[in-house]
Amino acid sequence: MSFEDLLDQGQRALEEDDSRNALKLLKEAISLKQTADAWLLLAEAQLDENQLSQAKNSITSGLKLEENNIDLLYLSADVCLEEDRVNPALQVYERIISVDPQQIDARVNKALLELDSDQLDTAEQTCRDALKTDPQSVLALNALGDICCAGGKSEEALECYSKAVENDPEEPQSHLNLADLYYETENLEQAADSARKALELDAGLPLGYLTLGYIYMDQDKSNEAIESFQQFLKLEKSPSAKQIRDEVNAVIEGLK
């Protein structure tokens, strides 16, 4: 089988969530020819198989061939975050921006990391720079809304989320952000409407059910709250969510 055929089949296997077969095909492709794109696909397959150190080596090999490959740089940032190395991830996003200033995702990801580090002013400026590049970016508008919320600027956050919904009514995260903001400002009916809209667009959104559960609880709708919380628990299985799962279980017991 030729390099091109192996690469094509490996990519198709990745798209079909068959990472084990993809790994085999892509390793064989690499043995025939080394390209940045081949190393990228191999690294993705290795990450899917929880082979973090091997994926890092593949990314390094790909970047040696094409140092400014945007996709490899994004994957490098993902690996940094997987290892909780925030500063290296920030540096990668800065490198992506220097290679291609039009990369909105890099600017927004950088802003959110700055937000997590409580650098509100820096995060806001990074996000506004993203919106200068693309004023209609739903991703940047939602991020700026999050930053405004963290800074106590509820009205500006509402403007950001509302504009995000206006620009792309089919994006569930924008509706969920609105729901959370309405809930925090005690506009429960609007919060419920926005949460239901988010779940209408994506029924597999765990945080949508969590938000809706708390809204129903504040509306004294115990049965609906329990159903929403139980749906959250059914969908949210991440080990990192153990604390919130425990809290939700305690809330359900209290409502029964």
PDB file of C-alpha atoms in Angstrom:
ATOM      1  CA  MET A   1       0.000   0.000   0.000  1.00  0.00           C
ATOM      2  CA  SER A   2       1.321   3.457  -0.874  1.00  0.00           C
ATOM      3  CA  PHE A   3       2.092   6.240   1.603  1.00  0.00           C
ATOM      4  CA  GLU A   4      -0.891   8.240   0.347  1.00  0.00           C
ATOM      5  CA  ASP A   5      -3.262   5.279   0.732  1.00  0.00           C
ATOM      6  CA  LEU A   6      -2.027   4.538   4.251  1.00  0.00           C
ATOM      7  CA  LEU A   7      -2.372   8.182   5.249  1.00  0.00           C
ATOM      8  CA  ASP A   8      -5.876   8.383   3.805  1.00  0.00           C
ATOM      9  CA  GLN A   9      -7.011   5.186   5.507  1.00  0.00           C
ATOM     10  CA  GLY A  10      -5.387   6.235   8.771  1.00  0.00           C
ATOM     11  CA  GLN A  11      -7.206   9.549   8.709  1.00  0.00           C
ATOM     12  CA  ARG A  12     -10.481   7.810   7.918  1.00  0.00           C
ATOM     13  CA  ALA A  13      -9.950   5.419  10.836  1.00  0.00           C
ATOM     14  CA  LEU A  14      -9.384   8.416  13.151  1.00  0.00           C
ATOM     15  CA  GLU A  15     -12.609  10.009  11.942  1.00  0.00           C
ATOM     16  CA  GLU A  16     -14.424   6.756  12.692  1.00  0.00           C
ATOM     17  CA  ASP A  17     -12.938   6.645  16.239  1.00  0.00           C
ATOM     18  CA  ASP A  18     -10.897   3.554  15.389  1.00  0.00           C
ATOM     19  CA  SER A  19      -7.687   4.916  16.885  1.00  0.00           C
ATOM     20  CA  ARG A  20      -6.017   1.521  17.263  1.00  0.00           C
ATOM     21  CA  ASN A  21      -6.280   0.779  13.533  1.00  0.00           C
ATOM     22  CA  ALA A  22      -5.319   4.369  12.755  1.00  0.00           C
ATOM     23  CA  LEU A  23      -2.182   3.955  14.850  1.00  0.00           C
ATOM     24  CA  LYS A  24      -1.130   0.879  12.888  1.00  0.00           C
ATOM     25  CA  LEU A  25      -1.795   2.476   9.490  1.00  0.00           C
ATOM     26  CA  LEU A  26      -0.089   5.759  10.326  1.00  0.00           C
ATOM     27  CA  LYS A  27       3.020   4.102  11.752  1.00  0.00           C
ATOM     28  CA  GLU A  28       3.321   2.170   8.511  1.00  0.00           C
ATOM     29  CA  ALA A  29       2.866   5.390   6.543  1.00  0.00           C
ATOM     30  CA  ILE A  30       5.593   7.113   8.571  1.00  0.00           C
ATOM     31  CA  SER A  31       7.938   4.203   7.858  1.00  0.00           C
ATOM     32  CA  LEU A  32       7.561   4.973   4.147  1.00  0.00           C
ATOM     33  CA  LYS A  33       7.689   8.752   4.257  1.00  0.00           C
ATOM     34  CA  GLN A  34       7.869  11.419   6.933  1.00  0.00           C
ATOM     35  CA  THR A  35       5.733  14.563   6.533  1.00  0.00           C
ATOM     36  CA  ALA A  36       4.384  17.066   9.038  1.00  0.00           C
ATOM     37  CA  ASP A  37       0.806  15.998   8.278  1.00  0.00           C
ATOM     38  CA  ALA A  38       1.644  12.325   8.816  1.00  0.00           C
ATOM     39  CA  TRP A  39       3.234  13.073  12.196  1.00  0.00           C
ATOM     40  CA  LEU A  40       0.171  15.172  13.093  1.00  0.00           C
ATOM     41  CA  LEU A  41      -2.242  12.326  12.390  1.00  0.00           C
ATOM     42  CA  LEU A  42      -0.028   9.855  14.235  1.00  0.00           C
ATOM     43  CA  ALA A  43       0.112  12.168  17.266  1.00  0.00           C
ATOM     44  CA  GLU A  44      -3.694  12.444  17.254  1.00  0.00           C
ATOM     45  CA  ALA A  45      -4.016   8.652  17.168  1.00  0.00           C
ATOM     46  CA  GLN A  46      -1.491   8.309  19.990  1.00  0.00           C
ATOM     47  CA  LEU A  47      -3.396  10.820  22.114  1.00  0.00           C
ATOM     48  CA  ASP A  48      -6.609   8.895  21.487  1.00  0.00           C
ATOM     49  CA  GLU A  49      -4.783   5.814  22.762  1.00  0.00           C
ATOM     50  CA  ASN A  50      -3.479   7.718  25.834  1.00  0.00           C
ATOM     51  CA  GLN A  51       0.104   7.519  24.581  1.00  0.00           C
ATOM     52  CA  LEU A  52       1.045  11.005  25.707  1.00  0.00           C
ATOM     53  CA  SER A  53       4.846  10.735  25.604  1.00  0.00           C
ATOM     54  CA  GLN A  54       4.762   9.141  22.138  1.00  0.00           C
ATOM     55  CA  ALA A  55       2.434  11.889  20.916  1.00  0.00           C
ATOM     56  CA  LYS A  56       4.843  14.543  22.192  1.00  0.00           C
ATOM     57  CA  ASN A  57       7.658  12.898  20.241  1.00  0.00           C
ATOM     58  CA  SER A  58       5.514  12.812  17.109  1.00  0.00           C
ATOM     59  CA  ILE A  59       4.637  16.484  17.462  1.00  0.00           C
ATOM     60  CA  THR A  60       8.321  17.351  17.903  1.00  0.00           C
ATOM     61  CA  SER A  61       9.213  15.323  14.808  1.00  0.00           C
ATOM     62  CA  GLY A  62       6.504  17.052  12.782  1.00  0.00           C
ATOM     63  CA  LEU A  63       7.591  20.516  13.876  1.00  0.00           C
ATOM     64  CA  LYS A  64      11.180  19.731  12.893  1.00  0.00           C
ATOM     65  CA  LEU A  65       9.907  19.238   9.350  1.00  0.00           C
ATOM     66  CA  GLU A  66       7.522  22.210   9.395  1.00  0.00           C
ATOM     67  CA  GLU A  67       8.140  24.498  12.344  1.00  0.00           C
ATOM     68  CA  ASN A  68       5.148  26.751  11.686  1.00  0.00           C
ATOM     69  CA  ASN A  69       2.551  24.046  11.064  1.00  0.00           C
ATOM     70  CA  ILE A  70      -0.519  25.549  12.736  1.00  0.00           C
ATOM     71  CA  ASP A  71      -2.281  22.246  13.420  1.00  0.00           C
ATOM     72  CA  LEU A  72       0.796  20.757  15.061  1.00  0.00           C
ATOM     73  CA  LEU A  73       1.201  23.880  17.187  1.00  0.00           C
ATOM     74  CA  TYR A  74      -2.412  23.670  18.371  1.00  0.00           C
ATOM     75  CA  LEU A  75      -1.887  20.015  19.241  1.00  0.00           C
ATOM     76  CA  SER A  76       1.285  20.953  21.107  1.00  0.00           C
ATOM     77  CA  ALA A  77      -0.720  23.451  23.173  1.00  0.00           C
ATOM     78  CA  ASP A  78      -3.324  20.756  23.890  1.00  0.00           C
ATOM     79  CA  VAL A  79      -0.601  18.464  25.215  1.00  0.00           C
ATOM     80  CA  CYS A  80       0.783  21.254  27.413  1.00  0.00           C
ATOM     81  CA  LEU A  81      -2.658  21.751  28.928  1.00  0.00           C
ATOM     82  CA  GLU A  82      -3.094  18.004  29.380  1.00  0.00           C
ATOM     83  CA  GLU A  83       0.018  18.171  31.547  1.00  0.00           C
ATOM     84  CA  ASP A  84      -1.167  21.352  33.351  1.00  0.00           C
ATOM     85  CA  ARG A  85       1.700  23.358  31.839  1.00  0.00           C
ATOM     86  CA  VAL A  86      -0.093  26.662  31.354  1.00  0.00           C
ATOM     87  CA  ASN A  87       2.848  28.948  30.582  1.00  0.00           C
ATOM     88  CA  PRO A  88       4.208  26.732  27.774  1.00  0.00           C
ATOM     89  CA  ALA A  89       0.669  26.550  26.331  1.00  0.00           C
ATOM     90  CA  LEU A  90       0.454  30.353  26.392  1.00  0.00           C
ATOM     91  CA  GLN A  91       3.780  30.543  24.586  1.00  0.00           C
ATOM     92  CA  VAL A  92       2.515  28.174  21.898  1.00  0.00           C
ATOM     93  CA  TYR A  93      -0.608  30.282  21.366  1.00  0.00           C
ATOM     94  CA  GLU A  94       1.567  33.383  21.098  1.00  0.00           C
ATOM     95  CA  ARG A  95       3.671  31.596  18.501  1.00  0.00           C
ATOM     96  CA  ILE A  96       0.553  30.642  16.523  1.00  0.00           C
ATOM     97  CA  ILE A  97      -0.587  34.272  16.570  1.00  0.00           C
ATOM     98  CA  SER A  98       2.821  35.452  15.381  1.00  0.00           C
ATOM     99  CA  VAL A  99       2.699  32.936  12.504  1.00  0.00           C
ATOM    100  CA  ASP A 100      -0.906  33.788  11.580  1.00  0.00           C
ATOM    101  CA  PRO A 101      -2.512  36.826  13.278  1.00  0.00           C
ATOM    102  CA  GLN A 102      -5.906  35.717  11.900  1.00  0.00           C
ATOM    103  CA  GLN A 103      -6.024  32.679  14.207  1.00  0.00           C
ATOM    104  CA  ILE A 104      -9.007  33.575  16.402  1.00  0.00           C
ATOM    105  CA  ASP A 105      -8.914  30.268  18.299  1.00  0.00           C
ATOM    106  CA  ALA A 106      -5.368  30.918  19.500  1.00  0.00           C
ATOM    107  CA  ARG A 107      -6.268  34.400  20.739  1.00  0.00           C
ATOM    108  CA  VAL A 108      -9.399  33.175  22.517  1.00  0.00           C
ATOM    109  CA  ASN A 109      -7.645  30.180  24.083  1.00  0.00           C
ATOM    110  CA  LYS A 110      -4.905  32.504  25.283  1.00  0.00           C
ATOM    111  CA  ALA A 111      -7.493  34.872  26.763  1.00  0.00           C
ATOM    112  CA  LEU A 112      -9.236  32.044  28.632  1.00  0.00           C
ATOM    113  CA  LEU A 113      -5.948  30.859  30.112  1.00  0.00           C
ATOM    114  CA  GLU A 114      -5.257  34.427  31.232  1.00  0.00           C
ATOM    115  CA  LEU A 115      -8.733  34.519  32.759  1.00  0.00           C
ATOM    116  CA  ASP A 116      -8.019  31.294  34.654  1.00  0.00           C
ATOM    117  CA  SER A 117      -4.863  32.963  35.990  1.00  0.00           C
ATOM    118  CA  ASP A 118      -6.917  35.960  37.208  1.00  0.00           C
ATOM    119  CA  GLN A 119      -5.304  38.287  34.662  1.00  0.00           C
ATOM    120  CA  LEU A 120      -8.631  39.924  33.842  1.00  0.00           C
ATOM    121  CA  ASP A 121      -7.319  43.045  32.129  1.00  0.00           C
ATOM    122  CA  THR A 122      -4.870  41.085  29.995  1.00  0.00           C
ATOM    123  CA  ALA A 123      -7.528  38.511  29.123  1.00  0.00           C
ATOM    124  CA  GLU A 124      -9.991  41.216  28.131  1.00  0.00           C
ATOM    125  CA  GLN A 125      -7.455  42.917  25.865  1.00  0.00           C
ATOM    126  CA  THR A 126      -6.524  39.600  24.233  1.00  0.00           C
ATOM    127  CA  CYS A 127     -10.195  38.923  23.565  1.00  0.00           C
ATOM    128  CA  ARG A 128     -10.815  42.397  22.177  1.00  0.00           C
ATOM    129  CA  ASP A 129      -7.853  41.878  19.854  1.00  0.00           C
ATOM    130  CA  ALA A 130      -9.557  38.711  18.632  1.00  0.00           C
ATOM    131  CA  LEU A 131     -12.756  40.657  17.949  1.00  0.00           C
ATOM    132  CA  LYS A 132     -10.784  43.267  16.006  1.00  0.00           C
ATOM    133  CA  THR A 133      -9.673  40.412  13.773  1.00  0.00           C
ATOM    134  CA  ASP A 134     -13.225  39.049  13.481  1.00  0.00           C
ATOM    135  CA  PRO A 135     -15.997  41.173  15.080  1.00  0.00           C
ATOM    136  CA  GLN A 136     -18.547  38.414  14.434  1.00  0.00           C
ATOM    137  CA  SER A 137     -16.623  35.609  16.139  1.00  0.00           C
ATOM    138  CA  VAL A 138     -19.022  33.707  18.384  1.00  0.00           C
ATOM    139  CA  LEU A 139     -16.092  32.075  20.153  1.00  0.00           C
ATOM    140  CA  ALA A 140     -14.532  35.439  21.008  1.00  0.00           C
ATOM    141  CA  LEU A 141     -17.867  36.994  22.013  1.00  0.00           C
ATOM    142  CA  ASN A 142     -18.604  34.132  24.424  1.00  0.00           C
ATOM    143  CA  ALA A 143     -15.104  34.368  25.876  1.00  0.00           C
ATOM    144  CA  LEU A 144     -15.394  38.121  26.340  1.00  0.00           C
ATOM    145  CA  GLY A 145     -18.746  37.554  28.021  1.00  0.00           C
ATOM    146  CA  ASP A 146     -17.085  35.132  30.449  1.00  0.00           C
ATOM    147  CA  ILE A 147     -14.356  37.674  31.175  1.00  0.00           C
ATOM    148  CA  CYS A 148     -16.920  40.431  31.756  1.00  0.00           C
ATOM    149  CA  CYS A 149     -18.846  38.142  34.129  1.00  0.00           C
ATOM    150  CA  ALA A 150     -15.672  37.481  36.096  1.00  0.00           C
ATOM    151  CA  GLY A 151     -15.102  41.221  36.326  1.00  0.00           C
ATOM    152  CA  GLY A 152     -18.644  41.950  37.508  1.00  0.00           C
ATOM    153  CA  LYS A 153     -19.701  43.576  34.216  1.00  0.00           C
ATOM    154  CA  SER A 154     -23.049  41.805  33.853  1.00  0.00           C
ATOM    155  CA  GLU A 155     -24.582  44.219  31.347  1.00  0.00           C
ATOM    156  CA  GLU A 156     -21.609  43.994  28.996  1.00  0.00           C
ATOM    157  CA  ALA A 157     -21.570  40.213  29.377  1.00  0.00           C
ATOM    158  CA  LEU A 158     -25.245  40.144  28.393  1.00  0.00           C
ATOM    159  CA  GLU A 159     -24.442  42.178  25.289  1.00  0.00           C
ATOM    160  CA  CYS A 160     -21.663  39.750  24.325  1.00  0.00           C
ATOM    161  CA  TYR A 161     -23.746  36.604  24.798  1.00  0.00           C
ATOM    162  CA  SER A 162     -26.764  38.134  23.060  1.00  0.00           C
ATOM    163  CA  LYS A 163     -24.655  39.133  20.072  1.00  0.00           C
ATOM    164  CA  ALA A 164     -23.167  35.631  19.969  1.00  0.00           C
ATOM    165  CA  VAL A 165     -26.695  34.175  19.821  1.00  0.00           C
ATOM    166  CA  GLU A 166     -27.633  36.685  17.129  1.00  0.00           C
ATOM    167  CA  ASN A 167     -24.581  35.760  15.046  1.00  0.00           C
ATOM    168  CA  ASP A 168     -25.146  32.010  15.379  1.00  0.00           C
ATOM    169  CA  PRO A 169     -28.500  30.977  16.884  1.00  0.00           C
ATOM    170  CA  GLU A 170     -27.544  27.289  16.517  1.00  0.00           C
ATOM    171  CA  GLU A 171     -24.571  27.438  18.906  1.00  0.00           C
ATOM    172  CA  PRO A 172     -25.765  25.876  22.201  1.00  0.00           C
ATOM    173  CA  GLN A 173     -22.942  27.290  24.349  1.00  0.00           C
ATOM    174  CA  SER A 174     -24.119  30.858  23.721  1.00  0.00           C
ATOM    175  CA  HIS A 175     -27.610  30.007  24.981  1.00  0.00           C
ATOM    176  CA  LEU A 176     -26.151  28.213  27.990  1.00  0.00           C
ATOM    177  CA  ASN A 177     -23.983  31.244  28.801  1.00  0.00           C
ATOM    178  CA  LEU A 178     -27.102  33.402  28.664  1.00  0.00           C
ATOM    179  CA  ALA A 179     -28.902  30.946  30.938  1.00  0.00           C
ATOM    180  CA  ASP A 180     -26.112  31.092  33.516  1.00  0.00           C
ATOM    181  CA  LEU A 181     -26.047  34.890  33.427  1.00  0.00           C
ATOM    182  CA  TYR A 182     -29.821  35.202  33.731  1.00  0.00           C
ATOM    183  CA  TYR A 183     -29.713  32.754  36.631  1.00  0.00           C
ATOM    184  CA  GLU A 184     -27.030  34.757  38.423  1.00  0.00           C
ATOM    185  CA  THR A 185     -29.091  37.930  37.981  1.00  0.00           C
ATOM    186  CA  GLU A 186     -32.239  36.107  39.210  1.00  0.00           C
ATOM    187  CA  ASN A 187     -34.121  36.303  35.901  1.00  0.00           C
ATOM    188  CA  LEU A 188     -35.307  32.733  36.306  1.00  0.00           C
ATOM    189  CA  GLU A 189     -37.841  32.527  33.464  1.00  0.00           C
ATOM    190  CA  GLN A 190     -35.346  33.858  30.932  1.00  0.00           C
ATOM    191  CA  ALA A 191     -32.695  31.573  32.399  1.00  0.00           C
ATOM    192  CA  ALA A 192     -34.961  28.535  31.973  1.00  0.00           C
ATOM    193  CA  ASP A 193     -35.849  29.486  28.389  1.00  0.00           C
ATOM    194  CA  SER A 194     -32.181  29.867  27.442  1.00  0.00           C
ATOM    195  CA  ALA A 195     -31.171  26.602  29.151  1.00  0.00           C
ATOM    196  CA  ARG A 196     -33.959  24.699  27.389  1.00  0.00           C
ATOM    197  CA  LYS A 197     -32.897  26.224  24.064  1.00  0.00           C
ATOM    198  CA  ALA A 198     -29.300  25.102  24.651  1.00  0.00           C
ATOM    199  CA  LEU A 199     -30.501  21.555  25.366  1.00  0.00           C
ATOM    200  CA  GLU A 200     -32.799  21.623  22.358  1.00  0.00           C
ATOM    201  CA  LEU A 201     -29.713  22.276  20.233  1.00  0.00           C
ATOM    202  CA  ASP A 202     -27.518  19.763  22.122  1.00  0.00           C
ATOM    203  CA  ALA A 203     -29.288  17.237  24.316  1.00  0.00           C
ATOM    204  CA  GLY A 204     -25.927  15.863  25.438  1.00  0.00           C
ATOM    205  CA  LEU A 205     -24.818  19.054  27.194  1.00  0.00           C
ATOM    206  CA  PRO A 206     -24.338  18.087  30.881  1.00  0.00           C
ATOM    207  CA  LEU A 207     -24.009  21.655  32.161  1.00  0.00           C
ATOM    208  CA  GLY A 208     -27.306  22.537  30.516  1.00  0.00           C
ATOM    209  CA  TYR A 209     -29.099  20.054  32.763  1.00  0.00           C
ATOM    210  CA  LEU A 210     -27.116  21.234  35.779  1.00  0.00           C
ATOM    211  CA  THR A 211     -28.114  24.858  35.216  1.00  0.00           C
ATOM    212  CA  LEU A 212     -31.711  23.899  34.515  1.00  0.00           C
ATOM    213  CA  GLY A 213     -31.796  21.828  37.694  1.00  0.00           C
ATOM    214  CA  TYR A 214     -30.802  24.792  39.840  1.00  0.00           C
ATOM    215  CA  ILE A 215     -33.292  27.022  38.056  1.00  0.00           C
ATOM    216  CA  TYR A 216     -36.113  24.555  38.726  1.00  0.00           C
ATOM    217  CA  MET A 217     -34.988  24.237  42.347  1.00  0.00           C
ATOM    218  CA  ASP A 218     -35.234  28.015  42.805  1.00  0.00           C
ATOM    219  CA  GLN A 219     -38.674  27.890  41.181  1.00  0.00           C
ATOM    220  CA  ASP A 220     -39.757  25.260  43.739  1.00  0.00           C
ATOM    221  CA  LYS A 221     -40.195  22.685  40.972  1.00  0.00           C
ATOM    222  CA  SER A 222     -38.608  19.784  42.852  1.00  0.00           C
ATOM    223  CA  ASN A 223     -39.564  16.967  40.488  1.00  0.00           C
ATOM    224  CA  GLU A 224     -38.271  18.816  37.430  1.00  0.00           C
ATOM    225  CA  ALA A 225     -35.090  19.730  39.313  1.00  0.00           C
ATOM    226  CA  ILE A 226     -34.456  16.102  40.289  1.00  0.00           C
ATOM    227  CA  GLU A 227     -34.998  14.936  36.693  1.00  0.00           C
ATOM    228  CA  SER A 228     -32.552  17.547  35.400  1.00  0.00           C
ATOM    229  CA  PHE A 229     -29.925  16.736  38.018  1.00  0.00           C
ATOM    230  CA  GLN A 230     -30.262  13.004  37.301  1.00  0.00           C
ATOM    231  CA  GLN A 231     -29.766  13.678  33.599  1.00  0.00           C
ATOM    232  CA  PHE A 232     -26.632  15.659  34.447  1.00  0.00           C
ATOM    233  CA  LEU A 233     -25.279  12.720  36.461  1.00  0.00           C
ATOM    234  CA  LYS A 234     -26.059  10.344  33.588  1.00  0.00           C
ATOM    235  CA  LEU A 235     -24.048  12.454  31.133  1.00  0.00           C
ATOM    236  CA  GLU A 236     -21.191  13.803  33.257  1.00  0.00           C
ATOM    237  CA  LYS A 237     -18.765  10.935  33.877  1.00  0.00           C
ATOM    238  CA  SER A 238     -15.446  12.810  33.941  1.00  0.00           C
ATOM    239  CA  PRO A 239     -13.215  11.971  36.953  1.00  0.00           C
ATOM    240  CA  SER A 240     -12.522  15.695  37.349  1.00  0.00           C
ATOM    241  CA  ALA A 241     -16.245  16.270  37.965  1.00  0.00           C
ATOM    242  CA  LYS A 242     -16.404  14.015  41.034  1.00  0.00           C
ATOM    243  CA  GLN A 243     -16.876  16.901  43.479  1.00  0.00           C
ATOM    244  CA  ILE A 244     -19.753  18.463  41.567  1.00  0.00           C
ATOM    245  CA  ARG A 245     -21.327  15.012  41.082  1.00  0.00           C
ATOM    246  CA  ASP A 246     -21.177  14.445  44.839  1.00  0.00           C
ATOM    247  CA  GLU A 247     -22.764  17.837  45.440  1.00  0.00           C
ATOM    248  CA  VAL A 248     -25.547  17.134  42.961  1.00  0.00           C
ATOM    249  CA  ASN A 249     -26.243  13.759  44.556  1.00  0.00           C
ATOM    250  CA  ALA A 250     -26.557  15.497  47.923  1.00  0.00           C
ATOM    251  CA  VAL A 251     -28.936  18.074  46.437  1.00  0.00           C
ATOM    252  CA  ILE A 252     -31.112  15.300  44.948  1.00  0.00           C
ATOM    253  CA  GLU A 253     -31.340  13.576  48.334  1.00  0.00           C
ATOM    254  CA  GLY A 254     -32.349  16.865  49.911  1.00  0.00           C
ATOM    255  CA  LEU A 255     -35.110  17.390  47.364  1.00  0.00           C
ATOM    256  CA  LYS A 256     -36.632  13.926  47.788  1.00  0.00           C
TER     257      LYS A 256
END
